[in-house]
XYZ file of C-alpha atoms in Angstrom:
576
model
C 182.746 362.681 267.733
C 184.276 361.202 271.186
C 188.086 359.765 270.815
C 189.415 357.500 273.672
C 192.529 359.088 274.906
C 195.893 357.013 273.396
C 197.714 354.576 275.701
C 201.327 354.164 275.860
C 203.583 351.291 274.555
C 205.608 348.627 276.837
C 208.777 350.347 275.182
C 207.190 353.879 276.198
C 206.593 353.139 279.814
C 209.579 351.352 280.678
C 211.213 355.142 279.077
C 209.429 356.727 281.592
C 210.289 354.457 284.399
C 213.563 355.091 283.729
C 213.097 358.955 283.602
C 211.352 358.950 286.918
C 214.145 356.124 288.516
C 217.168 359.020 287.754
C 215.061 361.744 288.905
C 215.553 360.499 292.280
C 218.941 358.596 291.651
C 220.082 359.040 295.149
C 217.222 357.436 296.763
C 217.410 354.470 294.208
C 221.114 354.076 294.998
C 220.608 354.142 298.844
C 217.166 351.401 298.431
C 219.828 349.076 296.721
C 222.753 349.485 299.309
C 220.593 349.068 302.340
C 218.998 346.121 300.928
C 222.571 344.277 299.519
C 223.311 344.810 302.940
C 220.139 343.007 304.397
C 220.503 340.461 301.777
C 224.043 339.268 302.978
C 223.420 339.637 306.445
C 219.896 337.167 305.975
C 222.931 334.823 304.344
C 224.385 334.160 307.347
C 222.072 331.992 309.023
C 221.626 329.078 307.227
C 225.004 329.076 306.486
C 226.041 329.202 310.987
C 222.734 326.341 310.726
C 224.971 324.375 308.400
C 227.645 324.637 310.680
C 226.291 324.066 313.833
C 225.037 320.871 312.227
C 228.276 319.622 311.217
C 229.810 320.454 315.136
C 227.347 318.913 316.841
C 227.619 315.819 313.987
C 231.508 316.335 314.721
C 230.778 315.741 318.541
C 232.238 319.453 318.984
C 231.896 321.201 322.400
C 228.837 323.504 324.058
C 230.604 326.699 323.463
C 231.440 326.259 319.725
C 227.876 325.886 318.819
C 226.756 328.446 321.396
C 229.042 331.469 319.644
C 227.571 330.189 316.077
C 223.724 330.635 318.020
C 225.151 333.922 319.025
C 226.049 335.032 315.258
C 223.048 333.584 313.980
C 220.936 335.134 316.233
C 222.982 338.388 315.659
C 222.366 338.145 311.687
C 218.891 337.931 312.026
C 218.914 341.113 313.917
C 221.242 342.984 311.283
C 218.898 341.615 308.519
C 215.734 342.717 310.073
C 217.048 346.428 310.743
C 218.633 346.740 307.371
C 215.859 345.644 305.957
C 213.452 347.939 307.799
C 215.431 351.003 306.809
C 215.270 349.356 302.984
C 211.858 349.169 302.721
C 211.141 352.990 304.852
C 213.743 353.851 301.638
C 211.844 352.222 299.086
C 208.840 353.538 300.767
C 210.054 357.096 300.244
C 211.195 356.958 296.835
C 207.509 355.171 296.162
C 205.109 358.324 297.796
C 207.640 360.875 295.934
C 207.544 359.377 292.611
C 203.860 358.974 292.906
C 203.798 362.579 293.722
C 205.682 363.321 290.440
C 203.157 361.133 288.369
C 200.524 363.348 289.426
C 202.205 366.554 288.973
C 203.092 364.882 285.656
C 199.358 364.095 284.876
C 198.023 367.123 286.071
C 200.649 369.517 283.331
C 199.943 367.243 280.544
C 195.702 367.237 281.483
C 196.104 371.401 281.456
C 198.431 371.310 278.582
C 195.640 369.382 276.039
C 194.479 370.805 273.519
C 190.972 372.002 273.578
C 189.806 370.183 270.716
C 191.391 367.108 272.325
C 189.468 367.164 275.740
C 186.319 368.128 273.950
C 186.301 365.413 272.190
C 187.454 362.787 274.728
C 184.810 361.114 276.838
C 184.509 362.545 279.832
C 184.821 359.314 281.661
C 188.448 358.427 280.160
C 189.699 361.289 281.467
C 188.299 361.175 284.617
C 188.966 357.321 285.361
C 192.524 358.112 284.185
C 192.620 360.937 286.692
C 191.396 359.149 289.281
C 191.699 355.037 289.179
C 194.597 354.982 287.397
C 196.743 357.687 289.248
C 195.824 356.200 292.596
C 196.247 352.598 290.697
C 200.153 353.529 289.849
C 200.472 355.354 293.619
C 199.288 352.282 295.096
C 201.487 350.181 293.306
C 204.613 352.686 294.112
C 203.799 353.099 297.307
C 202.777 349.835 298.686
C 203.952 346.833 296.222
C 206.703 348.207 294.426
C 209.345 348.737 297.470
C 209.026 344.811 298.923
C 209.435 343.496 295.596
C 212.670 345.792 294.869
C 214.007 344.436 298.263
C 213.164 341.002 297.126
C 214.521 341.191 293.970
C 217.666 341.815 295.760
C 217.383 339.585 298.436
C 216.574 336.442 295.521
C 220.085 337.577 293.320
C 222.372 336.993 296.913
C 220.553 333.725 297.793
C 220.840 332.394 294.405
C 224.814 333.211 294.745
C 225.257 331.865 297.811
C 223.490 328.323 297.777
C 225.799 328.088 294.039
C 228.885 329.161 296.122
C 228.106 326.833 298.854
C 227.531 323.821 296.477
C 227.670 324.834 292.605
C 226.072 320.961 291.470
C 223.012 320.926 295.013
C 223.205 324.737 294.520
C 222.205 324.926 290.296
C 219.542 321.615 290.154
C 217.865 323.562 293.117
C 217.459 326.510 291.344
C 216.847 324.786 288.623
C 213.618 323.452 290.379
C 212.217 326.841 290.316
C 211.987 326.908 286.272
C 208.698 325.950 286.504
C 207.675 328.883 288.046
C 209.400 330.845 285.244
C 207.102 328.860 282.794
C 203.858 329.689 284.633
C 205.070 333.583 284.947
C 205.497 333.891 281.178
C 202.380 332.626 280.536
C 200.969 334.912 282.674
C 202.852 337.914 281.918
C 201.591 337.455 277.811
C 198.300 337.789 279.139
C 198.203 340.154 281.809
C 198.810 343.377 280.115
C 195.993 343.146 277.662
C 193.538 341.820 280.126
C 194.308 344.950 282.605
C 194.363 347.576 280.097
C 190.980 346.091 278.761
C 189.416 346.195 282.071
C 190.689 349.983 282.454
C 188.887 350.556 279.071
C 185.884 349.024 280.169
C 186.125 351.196 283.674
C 186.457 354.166 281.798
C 183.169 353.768 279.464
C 181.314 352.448 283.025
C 182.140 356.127 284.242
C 181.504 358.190 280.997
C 178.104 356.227 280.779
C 177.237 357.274 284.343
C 178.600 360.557 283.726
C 176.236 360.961 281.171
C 173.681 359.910 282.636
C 173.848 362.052 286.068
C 174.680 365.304 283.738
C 171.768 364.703 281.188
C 169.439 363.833 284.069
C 166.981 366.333 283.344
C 166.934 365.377 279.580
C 166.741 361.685 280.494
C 163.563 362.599 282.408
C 161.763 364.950 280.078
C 161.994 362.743 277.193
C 161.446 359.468 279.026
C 164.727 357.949 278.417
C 165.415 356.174 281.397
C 165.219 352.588 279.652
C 167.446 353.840 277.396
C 169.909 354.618 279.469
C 169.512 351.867 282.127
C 170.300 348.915 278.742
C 173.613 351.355 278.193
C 174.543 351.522 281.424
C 174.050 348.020 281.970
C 176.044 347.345 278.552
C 178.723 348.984 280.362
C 178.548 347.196 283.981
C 178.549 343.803 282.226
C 181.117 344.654 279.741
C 183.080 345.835 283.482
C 182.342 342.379 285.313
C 183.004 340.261 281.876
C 186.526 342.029 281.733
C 187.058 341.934 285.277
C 186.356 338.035 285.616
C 189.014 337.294 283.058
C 191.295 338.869 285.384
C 189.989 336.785 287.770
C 190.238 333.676 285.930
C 194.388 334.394 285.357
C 195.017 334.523 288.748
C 192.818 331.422 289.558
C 195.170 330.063 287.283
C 198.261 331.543 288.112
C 199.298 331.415 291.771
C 197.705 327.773 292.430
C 200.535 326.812 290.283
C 203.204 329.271 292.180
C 201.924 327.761 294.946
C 202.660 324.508 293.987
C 205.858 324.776 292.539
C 207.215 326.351 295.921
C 208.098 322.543 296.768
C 210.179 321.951 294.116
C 213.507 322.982 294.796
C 213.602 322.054 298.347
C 212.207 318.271 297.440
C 215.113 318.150 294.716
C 217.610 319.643 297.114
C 216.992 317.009 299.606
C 217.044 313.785 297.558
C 220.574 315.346 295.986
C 222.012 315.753 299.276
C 221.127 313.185 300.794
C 222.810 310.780 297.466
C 225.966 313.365 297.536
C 226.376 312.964 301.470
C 225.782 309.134 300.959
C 228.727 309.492 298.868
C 230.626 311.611 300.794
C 231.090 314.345 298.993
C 228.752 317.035 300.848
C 228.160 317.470 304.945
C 224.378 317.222 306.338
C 225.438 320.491 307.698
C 225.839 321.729 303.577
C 222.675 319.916 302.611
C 220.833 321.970 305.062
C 221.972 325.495 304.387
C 221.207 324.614 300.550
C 217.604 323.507 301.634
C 217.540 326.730 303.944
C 218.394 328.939 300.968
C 216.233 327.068 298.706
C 213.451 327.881 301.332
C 214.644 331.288 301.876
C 214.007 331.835 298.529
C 209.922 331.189 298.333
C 209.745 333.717 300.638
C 211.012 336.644 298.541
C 209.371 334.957 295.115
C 206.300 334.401 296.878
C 205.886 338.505 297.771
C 206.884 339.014 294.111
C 204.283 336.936 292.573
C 201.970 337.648 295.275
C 202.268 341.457 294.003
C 203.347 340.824 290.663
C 199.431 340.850 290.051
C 199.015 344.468 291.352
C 202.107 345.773 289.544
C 200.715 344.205 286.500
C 197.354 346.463 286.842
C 199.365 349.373 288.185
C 201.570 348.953 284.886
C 198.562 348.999 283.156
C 197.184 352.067 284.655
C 200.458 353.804 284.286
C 200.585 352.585 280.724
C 196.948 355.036 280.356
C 198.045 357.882 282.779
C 201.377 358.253 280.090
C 199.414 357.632 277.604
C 198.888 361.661 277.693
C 201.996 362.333 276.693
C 201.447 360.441 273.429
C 198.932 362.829 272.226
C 199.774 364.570 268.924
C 201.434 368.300 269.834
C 199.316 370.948 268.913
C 201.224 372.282 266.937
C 203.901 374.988 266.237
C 203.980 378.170 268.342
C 204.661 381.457 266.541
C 206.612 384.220 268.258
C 204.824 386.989 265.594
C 203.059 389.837 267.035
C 199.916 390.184 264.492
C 199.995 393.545 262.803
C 196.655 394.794 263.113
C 193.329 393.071 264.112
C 192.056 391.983 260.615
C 190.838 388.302 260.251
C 191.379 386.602 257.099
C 190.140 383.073 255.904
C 191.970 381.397 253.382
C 191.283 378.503 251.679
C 190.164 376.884 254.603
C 188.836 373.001 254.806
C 188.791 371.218 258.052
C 187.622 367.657 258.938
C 186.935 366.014 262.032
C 187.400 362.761 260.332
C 189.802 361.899 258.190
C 188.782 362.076 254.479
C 185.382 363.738 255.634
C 185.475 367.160 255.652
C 183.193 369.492 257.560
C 184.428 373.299 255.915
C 185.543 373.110 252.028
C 187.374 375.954 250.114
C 185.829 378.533 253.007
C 187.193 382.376 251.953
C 185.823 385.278 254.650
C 187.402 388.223 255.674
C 186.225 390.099 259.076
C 187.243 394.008 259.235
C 188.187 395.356 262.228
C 185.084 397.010 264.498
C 182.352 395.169 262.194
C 179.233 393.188 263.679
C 179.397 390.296 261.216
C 176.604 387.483 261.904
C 176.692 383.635 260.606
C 173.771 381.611 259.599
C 172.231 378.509 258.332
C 170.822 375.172 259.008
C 171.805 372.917 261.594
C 174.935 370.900 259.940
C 176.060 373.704 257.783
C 179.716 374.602 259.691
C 178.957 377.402 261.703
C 180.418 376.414 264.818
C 183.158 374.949 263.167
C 184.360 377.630 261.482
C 183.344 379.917 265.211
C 186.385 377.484 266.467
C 188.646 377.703 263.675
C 188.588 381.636 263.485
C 188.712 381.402 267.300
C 192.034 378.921 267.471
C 190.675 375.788 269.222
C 190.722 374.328 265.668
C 193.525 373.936 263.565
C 192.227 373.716 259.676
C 192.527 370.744 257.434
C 194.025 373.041 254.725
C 194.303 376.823 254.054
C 194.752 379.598 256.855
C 192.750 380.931 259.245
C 194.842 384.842 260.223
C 194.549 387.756 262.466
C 197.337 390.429 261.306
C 198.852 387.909 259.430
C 199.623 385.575 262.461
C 198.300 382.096 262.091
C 195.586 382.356 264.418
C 195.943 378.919 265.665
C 200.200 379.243 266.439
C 199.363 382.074 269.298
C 200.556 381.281 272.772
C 197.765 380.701 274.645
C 197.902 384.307 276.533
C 198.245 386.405 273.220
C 195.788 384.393 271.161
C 192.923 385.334 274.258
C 194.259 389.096 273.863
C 192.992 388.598 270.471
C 190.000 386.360 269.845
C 187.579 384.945 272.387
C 185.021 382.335 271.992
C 182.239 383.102 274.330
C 179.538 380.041 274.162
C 176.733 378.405 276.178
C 179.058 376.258 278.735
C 180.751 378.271 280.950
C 182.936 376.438 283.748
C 183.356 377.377 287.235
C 186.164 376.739 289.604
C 185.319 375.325 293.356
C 187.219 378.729 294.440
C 186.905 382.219 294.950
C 185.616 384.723 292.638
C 188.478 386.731 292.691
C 190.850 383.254 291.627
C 187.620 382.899 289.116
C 188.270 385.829 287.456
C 191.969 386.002 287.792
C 192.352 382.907 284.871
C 191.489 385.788 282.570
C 193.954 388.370 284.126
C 195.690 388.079 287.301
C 196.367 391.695 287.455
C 193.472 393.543 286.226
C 190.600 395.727 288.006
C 188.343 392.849 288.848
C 185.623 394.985 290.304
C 185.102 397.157 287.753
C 184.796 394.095 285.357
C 182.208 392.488 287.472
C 180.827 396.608 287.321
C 180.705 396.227 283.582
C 178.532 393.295 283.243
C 176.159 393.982 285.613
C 176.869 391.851 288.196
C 175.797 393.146 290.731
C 175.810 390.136 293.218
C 179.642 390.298 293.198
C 179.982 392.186 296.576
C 182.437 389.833 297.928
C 185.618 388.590 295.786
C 186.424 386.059 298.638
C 182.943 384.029 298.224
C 183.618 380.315 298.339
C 181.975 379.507 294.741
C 182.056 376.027 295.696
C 180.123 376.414 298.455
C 177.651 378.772 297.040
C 177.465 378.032 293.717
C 176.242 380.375 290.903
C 173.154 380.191 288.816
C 173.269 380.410 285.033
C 172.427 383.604 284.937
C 175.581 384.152 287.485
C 177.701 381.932 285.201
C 177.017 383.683 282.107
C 178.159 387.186 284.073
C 181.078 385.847 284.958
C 181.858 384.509 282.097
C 181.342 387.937 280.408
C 183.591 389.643 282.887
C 186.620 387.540 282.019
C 185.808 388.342 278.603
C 186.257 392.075 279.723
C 189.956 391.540 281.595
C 191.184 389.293 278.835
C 190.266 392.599 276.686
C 190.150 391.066 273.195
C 189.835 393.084 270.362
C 187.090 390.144 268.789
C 184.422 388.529 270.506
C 183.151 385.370 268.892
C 179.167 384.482 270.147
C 177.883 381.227 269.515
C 174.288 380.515 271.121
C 175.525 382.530 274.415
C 172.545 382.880 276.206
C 170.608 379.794 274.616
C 170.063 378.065 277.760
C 168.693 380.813 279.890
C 165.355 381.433 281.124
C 163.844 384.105 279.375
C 164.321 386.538 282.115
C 167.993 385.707 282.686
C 168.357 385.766 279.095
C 167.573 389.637 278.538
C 170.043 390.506 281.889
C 172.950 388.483 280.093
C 172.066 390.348 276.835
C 172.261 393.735 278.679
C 176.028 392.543 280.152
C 176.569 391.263 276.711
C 176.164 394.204 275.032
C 177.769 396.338 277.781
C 180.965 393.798 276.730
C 181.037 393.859 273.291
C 181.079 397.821 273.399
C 183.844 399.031 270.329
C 184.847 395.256 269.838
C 184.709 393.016 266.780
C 181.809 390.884 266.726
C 181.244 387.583 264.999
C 177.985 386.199 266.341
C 176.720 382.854 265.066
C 172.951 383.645 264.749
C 170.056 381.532 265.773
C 167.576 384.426 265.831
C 166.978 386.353 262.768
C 167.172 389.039 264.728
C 170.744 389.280 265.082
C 171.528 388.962 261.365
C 168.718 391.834 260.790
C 171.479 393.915 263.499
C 174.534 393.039 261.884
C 176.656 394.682 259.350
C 176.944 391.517 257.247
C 175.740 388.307 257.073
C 177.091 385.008 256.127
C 175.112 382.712 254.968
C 176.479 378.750 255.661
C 175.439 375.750 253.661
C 177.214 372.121 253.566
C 180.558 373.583 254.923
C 180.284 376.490 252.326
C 179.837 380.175 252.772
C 177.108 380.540 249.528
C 175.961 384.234 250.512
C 177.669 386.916 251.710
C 176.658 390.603 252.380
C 174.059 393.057 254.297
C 170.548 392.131 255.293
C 169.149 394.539 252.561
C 171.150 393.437 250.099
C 170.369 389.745 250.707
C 166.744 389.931 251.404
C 167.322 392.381 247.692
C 169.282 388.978 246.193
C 166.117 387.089 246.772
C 168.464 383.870 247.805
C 168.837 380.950 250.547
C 168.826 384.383 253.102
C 165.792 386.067 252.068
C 163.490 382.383 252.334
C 165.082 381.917 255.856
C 164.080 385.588 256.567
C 160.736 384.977 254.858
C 160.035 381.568 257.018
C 161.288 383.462 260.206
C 159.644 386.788 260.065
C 156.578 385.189 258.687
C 156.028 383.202 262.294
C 156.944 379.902 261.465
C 159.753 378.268 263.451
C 163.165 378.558 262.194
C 164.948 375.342 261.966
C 167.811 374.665 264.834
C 171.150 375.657 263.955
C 174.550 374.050 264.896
């Protein structure tokens, strides 16, 4: 089962636009003073215009208008420095809060539960990860800061053609409604489209990432057709979603465009009747039509960039989106009493209503090799996860000591329970920073010593550069079993993608590891039950048989016509 990650609300990420504005208050305050500033110095010139107009109209002398060149000239200069130091402000504040999005991201990716990332396509997370962290960055870093200093710059022009006529000043800003109307329209749209297209982005890159990762399977059961119609799904579900962003802003700034004249056309055929009848100078007309054109020029890099901050949003809306998902759960601060594992009652679905385990009662004793088996389908690994606290179950209790297995910090539960299985992951560092996830402290060597490995000679090997083979994996692996030191070991198809040969060296390390530990291996060889001290046999989600080999093979049960089938020569049927 694969569960798109959630996405957060319009109400959520304006919250946490708000968290990240205060935690750099300062910088927000200085952004807003240095642009005010630059705002009321660009409000000078039209203004001086205005009056030079009216001097010269006034038959007023040479040096008059030259002093009112000089301050124009001089407020052009102010506006054009303050505004420079705005934006390098803005600019700032944008690469630092971008910064803290990604340190943001990165705590709540590592801070997922297991069950949560397992089940989420690998493509979501990696397109939120990727396209969507360096989607909000971009927008912080290079769209964000001119429309702040817009913003700004729009609020004192829109005060000071009012102030310089309230009547010329209000119909001309009045003429930019229009572009209010087209905005709305766009806005309702927007959001949805983007966050579709980042939808469709993300199942584009879990389709390839299936693809390049199951590239051997694709190949040895000829399922390249297959996967070139559901990879081509995806591209055209990519370009469909893609175009209808298009299509908005084919719509959309043609409009803006047009509406630019507006104003200025309205603010001219005003002044000119109000100076006709003497109640405005040419000299006031103009600065009005000089702020009214002032004006496109701030609106115009808002809209221009409203488009990007509309996709950033969206991507921002899907990088928070990770704080929306569902806290694990409680965190107990009990130290279990001994290393007994009880299971209660247990039921556990991964669907709602459809439950995988029902009314599941086991007990594991301390030091005993217990092995589960059954079909494929019957709840094996299920229960391997629930008993190993990367589940949480439905109902009932899954124990060790009488500590909810499941409410263990993170570094106690691993003291306790591992789950060892067939996928191990490497990092692209060292061994020693390999091995020191398990235990930072611990001997490392004589870990590596204990499993066999003896390719280790070097801690300081670049893994990423010279990557392990499975065999390799598997060792190390093993080894951080050994420094996490649990007291039970939980197996579940370990070695079942090894090579025959590499198989029988991991078994040697594996038994080397599980030396004086608890053991609960979930069987597909026979074998393994034959070894154990007891056997539980798994049907539909239910344990139906439980006790030794002997005495199952004795009860003449489900057990003894698997054991029959297997030991007989036929092939045993794959388990989960």
């Amino acid at each position: 089962m694969t569960t798109l990650l959630p996405v957060a609300s319009p109400r959520e990420v304006v919250l946490a636009a708000r968290r990240l504005i205060a935690a750099d208050g300062r910088a927000v305050t200085g952004m807003l003073v240095l642009s005010s500033l630059a705002a009321a110095a660009g409000l000078g010139g039209p203004w001086l215009l205005g009056r030079i107009i009216d001097t010269v109209a006034a038959g007023g002398r040479v040096g008059d208008v030259d002093r009112l060149a000089l301050a124009v000239l001089l407020c052009a200069v102010a506006q054009t420095l303050l505004s420079r130091y705005a934006l390098s402000a803005a600019y700032r504040f944008g690469e630092r809060t971008a910064a803290r999005i990604r340190e943001i991201f990165l705590d709540r990716v590592l801070g997922l539960p297991a069950s949560v990332v397992e089940r989420t396509p690998a493509g979501d997370l990696a397109a939120r990860g990727s396209t969507d962290v360096d989607g909000v960055a971009t927008a912080l870093r290079d769209f964000l800061p001119p429309i702040f200093v817009g913003v700004v710059q729009m609020v004192f022009l829109i005060v000071a053609v009012i102030v310089l006529d309230p009547l010329l000043g209000s119909v001309g800003v009045i003429g930019f409604s229009g572009i209010w109307f087209i905005t709305r329209w766009y806005l309702r749209r927007a959001r949805n489209a983007y966050l579709t297209e980042g939808a469709a982005t993300s199942q584009l890159a879990d389709e390839l990432a299936a693809t390049t990762d199951g590239a051997r399977t694709v190949e040895a059961f000829g399922l390249q057709e297959r996967r070139i119609t559901a990879g081509g799904a995806a591209l055209t579900e990519t370009r469909r979603t893609r175009l209808v962003t298009l299509g908005l802003r084919s719509v959309f700034f043609p409009l803006a465009e047009t509406s630019y004249a507006v104003p200025a056309v309205l603010g001219l055929v005003l002044g000119g009747l109000l100076h006709l009848d003497g109640r405005v100078s040419v000299g006031t007309v103009a600065a009005a039509v000089l702020y009214l054109r002032q004006l496109v020029s701030p609106l115009d890099t808002i809209l221009i960039f409203l488009d990007q901050i509309q996709a950033g949003g969206a991507s921002f809306a899907r990088v928070e989106g990770l704080g929306a998902v569902p806290n694990p759960g409680p965190v107990s601060n009990l130290t279990p009493a001994d290393e007994r594992i009880e299971v209660r009652g247990v039921r556990y679905a991964y669907d709602e209503g459809r439950d995988v385990l029902h009314d599941v009662e086991l007990t594991v004793r301390p030091g005993e090799r217990l092995a589960i088996v059954g079909l494929s389908g019957a709840g094996k690994s299920t229960l391997g996860r629930l008993v190993a606290g990367v589940e949480r179950p439905t109902a009932g209790t899954v124990t060790v000591g009488g500590v909810a297995i499941a409410e263990l910090p993170p570094d106690q539960l691993r003291r306790h329970v591992v789950l060892v299985t067939q996928e191990h992951h490497v990092f692209r560092e060292t061994l020693r920073e390999n091995l020191m996830v398990a235990a930072p402290d611990a001997e490392l060597e004589a870990a590596l010593h204990t499993v066999g490995a003896d390719w280790a000679d070097d801690l300081d090997r670049d893994l990423g550069e010279h990557p392990l083979d499975g065999a390799q994996a598997q060792q190390l692996a093993l080894a951080r079993v050994v420094l996490a030191d649990p007291h039970t070991v939980i197996l579940d198809e370990a070695t079942a993608l090894l090579d025959p040969t590499a198989a029988r060296a991991a078994e040697r390390s594996l038994a080397a590891v599980l030396h004086s530990r608890t053991v609960i291996a979930i069987a597909h060889r026979l074998q393994t039950a034959h070894d154990a001290d007891r056997v539980a046999v798994m049907d539909a989600g239910r344990i139906i048989e439980l006790g030794t080999h002997d005495e199952l093979v004795a009860a003449d049960g489900p057990y003894a016509a698997l054991w029959r089938s297997w030991h007989g020569g036929e092939s045993m049927p794959a388990t989960a």
